[in-house]
Coordinates of C-alpha atoms and ligand atoms in Angstrom, one line a residue:
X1 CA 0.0 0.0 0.0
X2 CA 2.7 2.5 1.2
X3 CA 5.1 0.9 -1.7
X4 CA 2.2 2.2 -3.9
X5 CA 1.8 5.2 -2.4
X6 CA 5.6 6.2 -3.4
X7 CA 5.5 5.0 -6.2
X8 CA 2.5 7.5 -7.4
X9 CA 4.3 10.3 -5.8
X10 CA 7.2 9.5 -8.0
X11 CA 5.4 8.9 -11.0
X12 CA 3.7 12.3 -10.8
X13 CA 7.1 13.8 -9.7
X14 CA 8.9 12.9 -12.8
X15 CA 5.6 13.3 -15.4
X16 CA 5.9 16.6 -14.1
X17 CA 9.6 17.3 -14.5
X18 CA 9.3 15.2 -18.0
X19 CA 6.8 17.8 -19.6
X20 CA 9.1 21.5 -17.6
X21 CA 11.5 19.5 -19.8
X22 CA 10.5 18.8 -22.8
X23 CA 8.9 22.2 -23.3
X24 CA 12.1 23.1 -23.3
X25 CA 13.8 20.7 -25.7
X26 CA 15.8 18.9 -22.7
X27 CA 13.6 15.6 -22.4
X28 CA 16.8 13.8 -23.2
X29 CA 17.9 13.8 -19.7
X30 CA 15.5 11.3 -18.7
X31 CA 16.4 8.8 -21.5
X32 CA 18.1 6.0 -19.7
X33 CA 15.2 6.5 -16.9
X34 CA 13.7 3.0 -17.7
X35 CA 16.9 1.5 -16.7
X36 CA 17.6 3.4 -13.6
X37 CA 17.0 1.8 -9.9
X38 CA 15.2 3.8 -6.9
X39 CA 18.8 5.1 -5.7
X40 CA 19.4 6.5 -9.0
X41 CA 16.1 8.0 -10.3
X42 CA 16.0 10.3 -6.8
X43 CA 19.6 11.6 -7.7
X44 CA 18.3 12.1 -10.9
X45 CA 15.1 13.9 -9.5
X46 CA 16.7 15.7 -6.9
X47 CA 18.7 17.1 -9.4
X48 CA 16.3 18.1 -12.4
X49 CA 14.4 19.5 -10.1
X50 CA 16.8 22.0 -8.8
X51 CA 17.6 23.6 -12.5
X52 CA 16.1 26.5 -13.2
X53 CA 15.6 25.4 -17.2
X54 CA 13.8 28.5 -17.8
X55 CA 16.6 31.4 -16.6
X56 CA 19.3 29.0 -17.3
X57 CA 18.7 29.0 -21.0
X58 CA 17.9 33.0 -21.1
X59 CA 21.5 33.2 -19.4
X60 CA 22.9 31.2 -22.2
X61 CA 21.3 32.4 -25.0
X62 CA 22.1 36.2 -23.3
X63 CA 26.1 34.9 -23.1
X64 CA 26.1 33.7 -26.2
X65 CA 24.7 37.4 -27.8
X66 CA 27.2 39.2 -25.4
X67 CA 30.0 37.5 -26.7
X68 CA 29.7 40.0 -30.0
X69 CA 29.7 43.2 -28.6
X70 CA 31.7 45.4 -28.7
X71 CA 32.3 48.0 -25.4
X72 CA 33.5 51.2 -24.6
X73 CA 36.0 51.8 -22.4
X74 CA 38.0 54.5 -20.8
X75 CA 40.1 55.0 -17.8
X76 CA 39.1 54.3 -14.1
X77 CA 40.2 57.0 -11.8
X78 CA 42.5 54.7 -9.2
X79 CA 44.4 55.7 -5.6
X80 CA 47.3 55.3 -7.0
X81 CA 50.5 54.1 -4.5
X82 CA 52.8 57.1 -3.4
X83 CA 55.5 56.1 -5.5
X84 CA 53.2 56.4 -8.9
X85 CA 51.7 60.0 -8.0
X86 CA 49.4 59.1 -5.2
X87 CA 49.3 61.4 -1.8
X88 CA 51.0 59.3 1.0
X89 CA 49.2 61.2 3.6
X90 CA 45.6 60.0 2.1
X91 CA 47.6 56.5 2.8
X92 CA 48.0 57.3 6.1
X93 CA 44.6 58.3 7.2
X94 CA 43.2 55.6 4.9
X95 CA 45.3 52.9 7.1
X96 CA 44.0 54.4 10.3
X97 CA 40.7 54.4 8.9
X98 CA 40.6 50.6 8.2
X99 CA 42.6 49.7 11.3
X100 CA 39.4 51.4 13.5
X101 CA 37.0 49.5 11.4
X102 CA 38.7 46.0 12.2
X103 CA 39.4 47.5 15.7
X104 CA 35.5 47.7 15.7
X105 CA 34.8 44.1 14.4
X106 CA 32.9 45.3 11.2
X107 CA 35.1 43.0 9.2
X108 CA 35.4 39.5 7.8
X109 CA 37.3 38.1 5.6
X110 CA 35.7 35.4 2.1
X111 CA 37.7 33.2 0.7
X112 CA 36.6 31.7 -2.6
X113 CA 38.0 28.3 -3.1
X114 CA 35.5 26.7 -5.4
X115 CA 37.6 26.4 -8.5
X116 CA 38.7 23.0 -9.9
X117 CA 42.0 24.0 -10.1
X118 CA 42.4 21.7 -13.5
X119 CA 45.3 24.1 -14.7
X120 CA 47.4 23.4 -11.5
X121 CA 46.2 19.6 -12.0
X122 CA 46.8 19.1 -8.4
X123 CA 44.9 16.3 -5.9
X124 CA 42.2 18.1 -4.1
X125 CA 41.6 21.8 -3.4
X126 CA 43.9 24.2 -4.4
X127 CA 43.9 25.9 -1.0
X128 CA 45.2 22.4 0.0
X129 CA 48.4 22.9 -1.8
X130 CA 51.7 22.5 0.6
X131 CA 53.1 26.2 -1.1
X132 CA 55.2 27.0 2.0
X133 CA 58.7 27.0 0.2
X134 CA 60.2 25.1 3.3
X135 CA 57.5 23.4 5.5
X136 CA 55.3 22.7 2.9
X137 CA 52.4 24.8 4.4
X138 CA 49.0 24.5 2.4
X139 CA 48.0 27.6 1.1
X140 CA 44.6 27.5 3.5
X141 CA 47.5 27.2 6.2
X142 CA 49.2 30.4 5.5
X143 CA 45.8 31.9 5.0
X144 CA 45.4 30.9 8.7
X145 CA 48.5 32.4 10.2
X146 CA 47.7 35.7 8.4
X147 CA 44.0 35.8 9.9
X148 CA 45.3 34.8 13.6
X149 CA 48.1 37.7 13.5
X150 CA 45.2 40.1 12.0
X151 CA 42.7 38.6 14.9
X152 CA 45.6 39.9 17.4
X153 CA 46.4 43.0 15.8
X154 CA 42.9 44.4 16.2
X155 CA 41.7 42.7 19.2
X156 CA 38.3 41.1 17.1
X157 CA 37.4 37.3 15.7
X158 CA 37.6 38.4 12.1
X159 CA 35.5 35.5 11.0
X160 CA 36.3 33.5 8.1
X161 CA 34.4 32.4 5.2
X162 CA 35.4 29.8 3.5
X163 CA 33.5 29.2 -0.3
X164 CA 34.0 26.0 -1.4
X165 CA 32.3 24.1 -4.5
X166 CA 30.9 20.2 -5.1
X167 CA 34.3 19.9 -6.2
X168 CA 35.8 21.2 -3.5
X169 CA 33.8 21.2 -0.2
X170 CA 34.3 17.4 1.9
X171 CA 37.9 17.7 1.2
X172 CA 38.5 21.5 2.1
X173 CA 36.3 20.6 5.9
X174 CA 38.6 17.5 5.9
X175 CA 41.7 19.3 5.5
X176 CA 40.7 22.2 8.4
X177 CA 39.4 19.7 10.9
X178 CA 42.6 17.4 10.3
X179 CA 44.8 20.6 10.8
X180 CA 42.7 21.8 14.4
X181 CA 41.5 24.5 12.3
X182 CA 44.8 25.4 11.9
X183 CA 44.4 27.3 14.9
X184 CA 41.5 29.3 14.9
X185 CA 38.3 28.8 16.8
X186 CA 36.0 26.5 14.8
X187 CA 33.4 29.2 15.6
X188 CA 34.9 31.9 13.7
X189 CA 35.3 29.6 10.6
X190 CA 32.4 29.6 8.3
X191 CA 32.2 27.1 5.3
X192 CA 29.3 28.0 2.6
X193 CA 29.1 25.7 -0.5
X194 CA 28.2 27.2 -3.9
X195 CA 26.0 26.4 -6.7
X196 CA 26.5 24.4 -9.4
X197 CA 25.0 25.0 -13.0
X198 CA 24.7 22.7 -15.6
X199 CA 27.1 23.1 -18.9
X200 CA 25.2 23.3 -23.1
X201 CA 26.1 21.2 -26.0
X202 CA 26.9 23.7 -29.0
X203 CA 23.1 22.7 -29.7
X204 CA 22.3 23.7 -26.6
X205 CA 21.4 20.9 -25.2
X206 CA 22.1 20.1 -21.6
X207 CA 24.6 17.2 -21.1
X208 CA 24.6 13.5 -19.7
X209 CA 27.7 12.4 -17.5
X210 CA 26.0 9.6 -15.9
X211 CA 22.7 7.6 -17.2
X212 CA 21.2 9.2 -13.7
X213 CA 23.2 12.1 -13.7
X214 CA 23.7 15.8 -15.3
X215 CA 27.0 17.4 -16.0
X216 CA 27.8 20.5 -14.3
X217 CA 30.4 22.5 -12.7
X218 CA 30.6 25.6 -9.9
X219 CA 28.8 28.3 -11.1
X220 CA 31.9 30.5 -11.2
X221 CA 33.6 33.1 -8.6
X222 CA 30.5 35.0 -9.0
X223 CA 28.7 32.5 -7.3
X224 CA 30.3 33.3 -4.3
X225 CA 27.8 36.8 -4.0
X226 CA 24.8 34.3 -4.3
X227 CA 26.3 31.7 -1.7
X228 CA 27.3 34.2 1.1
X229 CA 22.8 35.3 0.5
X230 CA 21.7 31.6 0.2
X231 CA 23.8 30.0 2.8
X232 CA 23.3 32.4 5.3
X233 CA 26.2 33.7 5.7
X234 CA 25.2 37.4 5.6
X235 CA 22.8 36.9 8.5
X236 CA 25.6 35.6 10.4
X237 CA 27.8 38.8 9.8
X238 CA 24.7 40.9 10.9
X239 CA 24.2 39.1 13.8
X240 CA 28.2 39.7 14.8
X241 CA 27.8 43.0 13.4
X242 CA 29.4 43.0 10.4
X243 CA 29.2 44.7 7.2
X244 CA 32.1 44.9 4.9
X245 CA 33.8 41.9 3.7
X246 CA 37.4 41.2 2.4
X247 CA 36.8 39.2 -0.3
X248 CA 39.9 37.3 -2.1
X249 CA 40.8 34.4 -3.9
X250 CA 42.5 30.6 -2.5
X251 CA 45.8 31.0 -4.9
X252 CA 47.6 34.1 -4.3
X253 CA 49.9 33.7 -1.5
X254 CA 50.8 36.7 -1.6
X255 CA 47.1 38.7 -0.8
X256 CA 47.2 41.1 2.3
X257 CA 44.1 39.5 3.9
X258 CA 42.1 41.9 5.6
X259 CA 44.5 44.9 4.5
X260 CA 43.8 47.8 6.8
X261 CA 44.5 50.6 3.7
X262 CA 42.3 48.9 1.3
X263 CA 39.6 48.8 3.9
X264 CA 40.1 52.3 5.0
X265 CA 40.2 53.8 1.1
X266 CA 37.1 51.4 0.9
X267 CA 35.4 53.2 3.5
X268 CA 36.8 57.0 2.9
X269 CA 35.0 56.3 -0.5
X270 CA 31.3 54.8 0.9
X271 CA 32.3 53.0 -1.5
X272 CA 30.0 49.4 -2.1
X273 CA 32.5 47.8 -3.7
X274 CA 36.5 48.3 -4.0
X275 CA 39.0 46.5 -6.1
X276 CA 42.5 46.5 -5.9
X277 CA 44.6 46.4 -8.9
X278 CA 48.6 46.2 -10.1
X279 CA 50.5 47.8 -13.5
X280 CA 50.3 45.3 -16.0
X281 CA 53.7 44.3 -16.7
X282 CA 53.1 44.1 -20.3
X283 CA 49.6 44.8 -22.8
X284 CA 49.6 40.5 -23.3
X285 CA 49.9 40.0 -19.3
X286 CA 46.8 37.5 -18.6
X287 CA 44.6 39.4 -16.1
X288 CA 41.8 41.5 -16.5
X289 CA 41.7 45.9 -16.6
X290 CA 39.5 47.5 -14.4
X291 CA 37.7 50.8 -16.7
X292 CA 35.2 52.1 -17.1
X293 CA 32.9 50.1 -19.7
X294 CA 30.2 51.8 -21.2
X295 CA 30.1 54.4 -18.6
X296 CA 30.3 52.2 -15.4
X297 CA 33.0 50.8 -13.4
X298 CA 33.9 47.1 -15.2
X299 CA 36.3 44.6 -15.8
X300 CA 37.2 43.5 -19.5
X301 CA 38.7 39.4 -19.2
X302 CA 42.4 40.3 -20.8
X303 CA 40.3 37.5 -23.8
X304 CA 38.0 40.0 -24.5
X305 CA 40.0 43.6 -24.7
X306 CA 40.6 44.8 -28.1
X307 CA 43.9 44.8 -29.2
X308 CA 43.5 48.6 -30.0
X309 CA 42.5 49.1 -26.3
X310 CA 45.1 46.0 -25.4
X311 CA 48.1 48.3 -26.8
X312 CA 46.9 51.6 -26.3
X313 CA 49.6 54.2 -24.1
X314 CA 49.7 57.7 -22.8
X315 CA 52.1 60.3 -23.9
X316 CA 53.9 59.3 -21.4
X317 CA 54.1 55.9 -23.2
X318 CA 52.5 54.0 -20.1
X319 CA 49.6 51.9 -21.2
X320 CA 46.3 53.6 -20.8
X321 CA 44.7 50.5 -19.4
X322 CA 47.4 49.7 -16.9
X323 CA 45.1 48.8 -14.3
X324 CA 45.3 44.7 -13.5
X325 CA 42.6 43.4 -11.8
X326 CA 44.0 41.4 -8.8
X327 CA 40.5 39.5 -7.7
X328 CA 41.0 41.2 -4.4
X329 CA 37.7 43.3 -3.2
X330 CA 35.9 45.2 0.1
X331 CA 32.5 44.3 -0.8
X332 CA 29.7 45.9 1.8
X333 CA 27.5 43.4 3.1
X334 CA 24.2 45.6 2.0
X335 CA 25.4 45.2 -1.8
X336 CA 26.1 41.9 -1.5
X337 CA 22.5 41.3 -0.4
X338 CA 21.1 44.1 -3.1
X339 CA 23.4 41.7 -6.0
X340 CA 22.2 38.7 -5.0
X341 CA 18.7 40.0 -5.1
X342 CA 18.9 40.6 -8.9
X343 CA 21.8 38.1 -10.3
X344 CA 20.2 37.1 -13.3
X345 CA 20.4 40.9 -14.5
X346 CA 24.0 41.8 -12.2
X347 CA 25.7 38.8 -12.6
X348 CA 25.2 36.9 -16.3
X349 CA 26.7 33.8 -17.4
X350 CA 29.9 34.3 -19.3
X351 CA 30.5 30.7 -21.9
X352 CA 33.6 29.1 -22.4
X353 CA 33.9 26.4 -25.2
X354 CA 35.4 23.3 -22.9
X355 CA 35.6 19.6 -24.3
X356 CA 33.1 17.4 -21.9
X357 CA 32.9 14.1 -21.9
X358 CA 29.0 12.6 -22.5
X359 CA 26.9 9.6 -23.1
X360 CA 26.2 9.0 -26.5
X361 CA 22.1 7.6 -27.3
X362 CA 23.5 3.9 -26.0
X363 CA 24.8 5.4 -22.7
X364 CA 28.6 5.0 -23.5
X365 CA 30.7 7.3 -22.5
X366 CA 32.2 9.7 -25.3
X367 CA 35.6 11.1 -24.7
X368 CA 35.3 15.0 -27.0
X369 CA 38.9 15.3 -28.9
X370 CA 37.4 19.3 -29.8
X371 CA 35.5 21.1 -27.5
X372 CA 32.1 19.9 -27.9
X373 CA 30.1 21.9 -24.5
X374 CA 29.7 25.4 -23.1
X375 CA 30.5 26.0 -19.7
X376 CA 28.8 28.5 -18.1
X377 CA 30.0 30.7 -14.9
X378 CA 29.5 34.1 -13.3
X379 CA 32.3 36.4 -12.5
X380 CA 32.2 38.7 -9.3
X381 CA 33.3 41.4 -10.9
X382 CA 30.2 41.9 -13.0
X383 CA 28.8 43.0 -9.9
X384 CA 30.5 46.2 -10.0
X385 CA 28.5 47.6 -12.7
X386 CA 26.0 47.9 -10.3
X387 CA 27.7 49.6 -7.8
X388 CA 27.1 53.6 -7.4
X389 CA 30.3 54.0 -5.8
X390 CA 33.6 52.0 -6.7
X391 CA 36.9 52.5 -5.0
X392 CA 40.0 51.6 -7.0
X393 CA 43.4 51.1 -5.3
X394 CA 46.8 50.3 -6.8
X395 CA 48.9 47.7 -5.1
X396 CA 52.6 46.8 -5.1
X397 CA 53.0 43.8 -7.4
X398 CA 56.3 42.3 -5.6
X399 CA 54.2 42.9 -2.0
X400 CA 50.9 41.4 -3.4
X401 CA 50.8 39.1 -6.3
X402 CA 51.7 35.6 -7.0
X403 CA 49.1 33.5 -8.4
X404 CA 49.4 30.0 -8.6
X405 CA 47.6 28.7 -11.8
X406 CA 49.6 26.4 -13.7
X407 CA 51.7 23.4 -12.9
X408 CA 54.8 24.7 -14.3
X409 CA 55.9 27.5 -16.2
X410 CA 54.9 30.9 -15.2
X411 CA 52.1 31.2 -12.4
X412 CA 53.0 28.0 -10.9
X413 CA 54.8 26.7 -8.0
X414 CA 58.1 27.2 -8.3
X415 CA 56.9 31.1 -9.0
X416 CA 55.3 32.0 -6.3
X417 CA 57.4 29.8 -4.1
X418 CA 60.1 32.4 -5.2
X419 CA 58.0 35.7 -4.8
X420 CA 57.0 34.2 -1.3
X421 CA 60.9 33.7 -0.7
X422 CA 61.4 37.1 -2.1
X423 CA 59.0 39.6 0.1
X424 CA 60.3 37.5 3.5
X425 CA 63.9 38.6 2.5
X426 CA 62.6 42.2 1.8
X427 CA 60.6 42.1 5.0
X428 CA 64.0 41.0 7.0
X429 CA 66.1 44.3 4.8
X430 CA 63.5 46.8 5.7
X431 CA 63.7 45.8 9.3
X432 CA 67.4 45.8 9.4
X433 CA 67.9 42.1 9.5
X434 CA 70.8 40.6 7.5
X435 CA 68.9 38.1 5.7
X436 CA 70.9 34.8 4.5
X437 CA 72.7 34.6 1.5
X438 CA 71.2 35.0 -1.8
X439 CA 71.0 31.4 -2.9
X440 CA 68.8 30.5 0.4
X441 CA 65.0 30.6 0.5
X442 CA 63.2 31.5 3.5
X443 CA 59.9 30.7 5.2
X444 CA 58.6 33.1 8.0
X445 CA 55.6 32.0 10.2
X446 CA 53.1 35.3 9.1
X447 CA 50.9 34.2 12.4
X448 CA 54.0 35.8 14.4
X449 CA 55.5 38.4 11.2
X450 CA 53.1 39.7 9.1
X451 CA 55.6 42.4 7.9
X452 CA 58.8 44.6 8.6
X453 CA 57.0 46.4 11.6
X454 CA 56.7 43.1 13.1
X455 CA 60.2 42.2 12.6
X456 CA 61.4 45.2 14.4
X457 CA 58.6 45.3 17.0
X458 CA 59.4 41.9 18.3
X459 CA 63.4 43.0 18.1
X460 CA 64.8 40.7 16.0
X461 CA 68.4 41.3 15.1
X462 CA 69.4 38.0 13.0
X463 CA 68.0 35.4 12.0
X464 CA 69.0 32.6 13.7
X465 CA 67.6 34.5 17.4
X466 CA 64.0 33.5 15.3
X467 CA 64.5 30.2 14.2
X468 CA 61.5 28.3 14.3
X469 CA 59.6 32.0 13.2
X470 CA 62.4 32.3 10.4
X471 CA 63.2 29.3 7.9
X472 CA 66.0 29.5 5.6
X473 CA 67.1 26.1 3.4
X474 CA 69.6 26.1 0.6
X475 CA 67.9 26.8 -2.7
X476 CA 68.0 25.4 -5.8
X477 CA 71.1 27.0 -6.6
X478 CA 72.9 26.3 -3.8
Ligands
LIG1 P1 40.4 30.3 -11.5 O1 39.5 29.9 -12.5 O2 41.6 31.1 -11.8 O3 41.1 29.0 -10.8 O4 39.7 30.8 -10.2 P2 40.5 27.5 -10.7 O5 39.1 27.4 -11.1 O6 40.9 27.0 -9.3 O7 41.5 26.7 -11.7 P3 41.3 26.4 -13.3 O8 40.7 27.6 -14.0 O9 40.3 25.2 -13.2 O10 42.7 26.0 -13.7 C1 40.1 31.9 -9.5 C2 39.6 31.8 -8.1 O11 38.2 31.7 -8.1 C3 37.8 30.5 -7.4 C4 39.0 29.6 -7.4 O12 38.9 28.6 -6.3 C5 40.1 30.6 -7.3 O13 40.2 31.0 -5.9 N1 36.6 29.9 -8.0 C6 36.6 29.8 -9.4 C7 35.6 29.5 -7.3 O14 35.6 29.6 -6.0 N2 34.5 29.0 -7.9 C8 34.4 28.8 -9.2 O15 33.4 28.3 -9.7 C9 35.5 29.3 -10.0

């Protein structure tokens, strides 16, 4: 009777679905249905049912139009460092400004640490990578160290939030609870999973990876703004009285997390959103310019500038869109909640052409050898378009970027292993440390020395009075 019973419910569960999705063309999903057991059809259900067919296929068909136009841009007005122009004692009251804001535990920090890191082709998460160049720290490790030294400086909890993705989330909770939580109070550690959206065939047709299941991927770094709505994340900054969030990304080891300047020019501004940015090294370097695009503040994806816009330089000869975008933002917590209210519009799917492997009609799998499948994702930055008031500050390259994409080559290990080697040695010469020989790397412990200042604050004279703060090792050279 009860067996029955179920079995109605399901049958009227997937007519349902069966008709939502063949009005739209996608009945194919259900094709090896017959064949499926009870375990398998509910997967199957579960997640159907969760796709918005409807706005999904406006967002693609929307992508797929945007890809052709062409946009207007012009230069964003930046705070530009001291030694490029900018006034240093604007830096100054912008640092105290951020420091009283931390000091008044309106901040928390966002890591995003969805990605699939398939670039890096590494075992798990990214932020699970042992980057340390001597100990082999993971990057969520040294991520830790820099939180606990900021939790100190400013006398607050600094929560952090950690986004992860299907791809990413049992494995990034394993890693934290297998390291204590690398020190910090389990309380002040917030994980929040994002969402998933299902990739197109070039016929846009959605894709079968399993006979009971749909292919998809995260739903891109702009996912993040919907995650931190949904998983109710920004309820638990309002209820600790937060509202501005420091918001960067799992694999630059070299991000200033909760930087009190970038906060405090945040702030000065009332700004909604802030971005920091570096001087491209060159018009081909592979990151994103922050301008102004059709009138509002933007980011073009350094595959989309034009190569008249790409090249373009000032009389001066410096490029007119020198302004690198470095994923690092301030969002408020009120525009967060005012994006996430209207994604569809604020935050639209960009496509990427990506070879997916399917089911062909007898459910064997099909290996592409040309990219055969759209993937779709939205990018945080889009969100700045809606923004009435954006707050652009330039940062010190050799102080703040390192990203680790690739396996090898540039943006890979052994590069920002370097960098990382690199600013400890200029931390230990600004402080008036003799630092070891040139062909030695060095590790520093950022939970104890977060910079120069706290070199010479704690008193350190050499090295070796430090040791187990201050790493060195022979390097390759050596
Ligand atoms: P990237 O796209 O540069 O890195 O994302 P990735 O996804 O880890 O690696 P590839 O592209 O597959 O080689 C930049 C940042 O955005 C996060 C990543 O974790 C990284 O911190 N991200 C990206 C997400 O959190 N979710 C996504 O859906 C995409």
């Amino acid at each position: 009777m009860c067996e029955v019973s179920i079995q109605g419910v399901e049958s009227t569960r997937i007519k349902r679905l069966r008709e939502r999705f063949a009005a739209q063309d996608q009945e194919h999903v259900f094709q090896f249905w017959d064949d499926l057991d009870a375990a398998s059809r509910e997967q199957l259900l579960e997640q159907a049912e969760a796709i918005d067919l409807p706005g999904l296929l406006r967002g693609f068909e929307a992508a797929l139009r945007a890809q052709d136009g062409s946009r207007r841009l012009e230069p964003v007005r930046v705070e530009a460092l001291p030694e490029s122009g900018g006034n240093s004692i604007q830096w100054q009251t912008a640092l105290e400004r951020g420091e009283a804001l931390l000091a008044d535990g309106r901040v928390a920090v966002m890591v995003v640490a969805g990605g699939q890191g398939t670039r890096l082709a590494c075992d798990g998460p990214k932020g699970a990578y042992p980057l340390g160049p001597i100990t082999g720290r993971t990057l969520f490790e040294q991520q830790a160290q820099k939180i606990r030294r900021l939790r100190r400086r400013c006398g607050q909890p600094v929560p952090w939030y950690v986004m992860t993705s299907n791809a990413t989330d049992a494995a990034t909770r394993d890693c934290f609870a297998r390291a204590g939580h690398f020190g910090l109070p389990p309380e002040d550690i917030f994980f929040l999973c994002q969402g998933m959206v299902p990739s197109l065939d070039l016929a846009g047709k959605l894709i079968l990876a399993a006979p009971d299941r749909i292919f998809e991927n995260p739903n891109g770094h702009g996912g993040s703004l919907l995650a931190l709505q949904d998983s109710g994340a920004l309820d638990d900054m309002a209820r600790r009285g937060i509202d501005t969030i420091f918001y960067y990304q799992v694999d630059n080891p070299l991000t200033r997390i909760g930087s009190p300047t970038f906060l405090g020019f945040h702030a000065q501004a009332a700004a909604q959103v802030s971005c920091k940015v570096l001087r491209k090294r060159d018009p081909a370097e592979h990151v994103g310019v922050v301008a102004r695009v059709d009138g509002r503040v933007g980011v073009v994806e350094y595959t989309e500038i034009g190569d008249a816009d790409r090249n373009a330089r000032d009389a001066s000869g410096e490029l007119v869109y020198w302004a690198g975008n470095m994923a690092v933002h301030v969002f408020s917590s009120d525009f967060v909640r005012h994006v996430a209210a209207r994604a569809e519009s604020v935050l639209p799917y960009h496509v990427s052409l990506k070879k997916i492997p399917r089911l062909d009609e007898r459910g064997r799998k099909r290996i592409p050898d040309a990219p055969n499948a759209y993937k779709l994702e939205r990018f945080v930055f889009d969100a700045l378009a809606a923004a009435e008031r954006v707050c652009v500050v330039e940062a010190r390259r050799s102080e703040e970027y390192a990203p680790l994409k690739n396996a090898t080559g540039a943006d890979s290990p052994a590069t920002a292993r370097r960098e990382l080697s690199a600013q400890y040695r200029a931390w230990l010469e600004a402080a008036g440390v003799e630092p070891p020989p040139p062909a030695c790397i060095i590790e520093i412990d950022q939970s104890v020395l977060d910079g120069p200042e706290d070199v010479r604050a704690l008193g350190i004279r050499r090295v070796e009075d430090a040791a187990e703060i201050i790493r060195t090792a022979p390097g390759d050279e050596a």
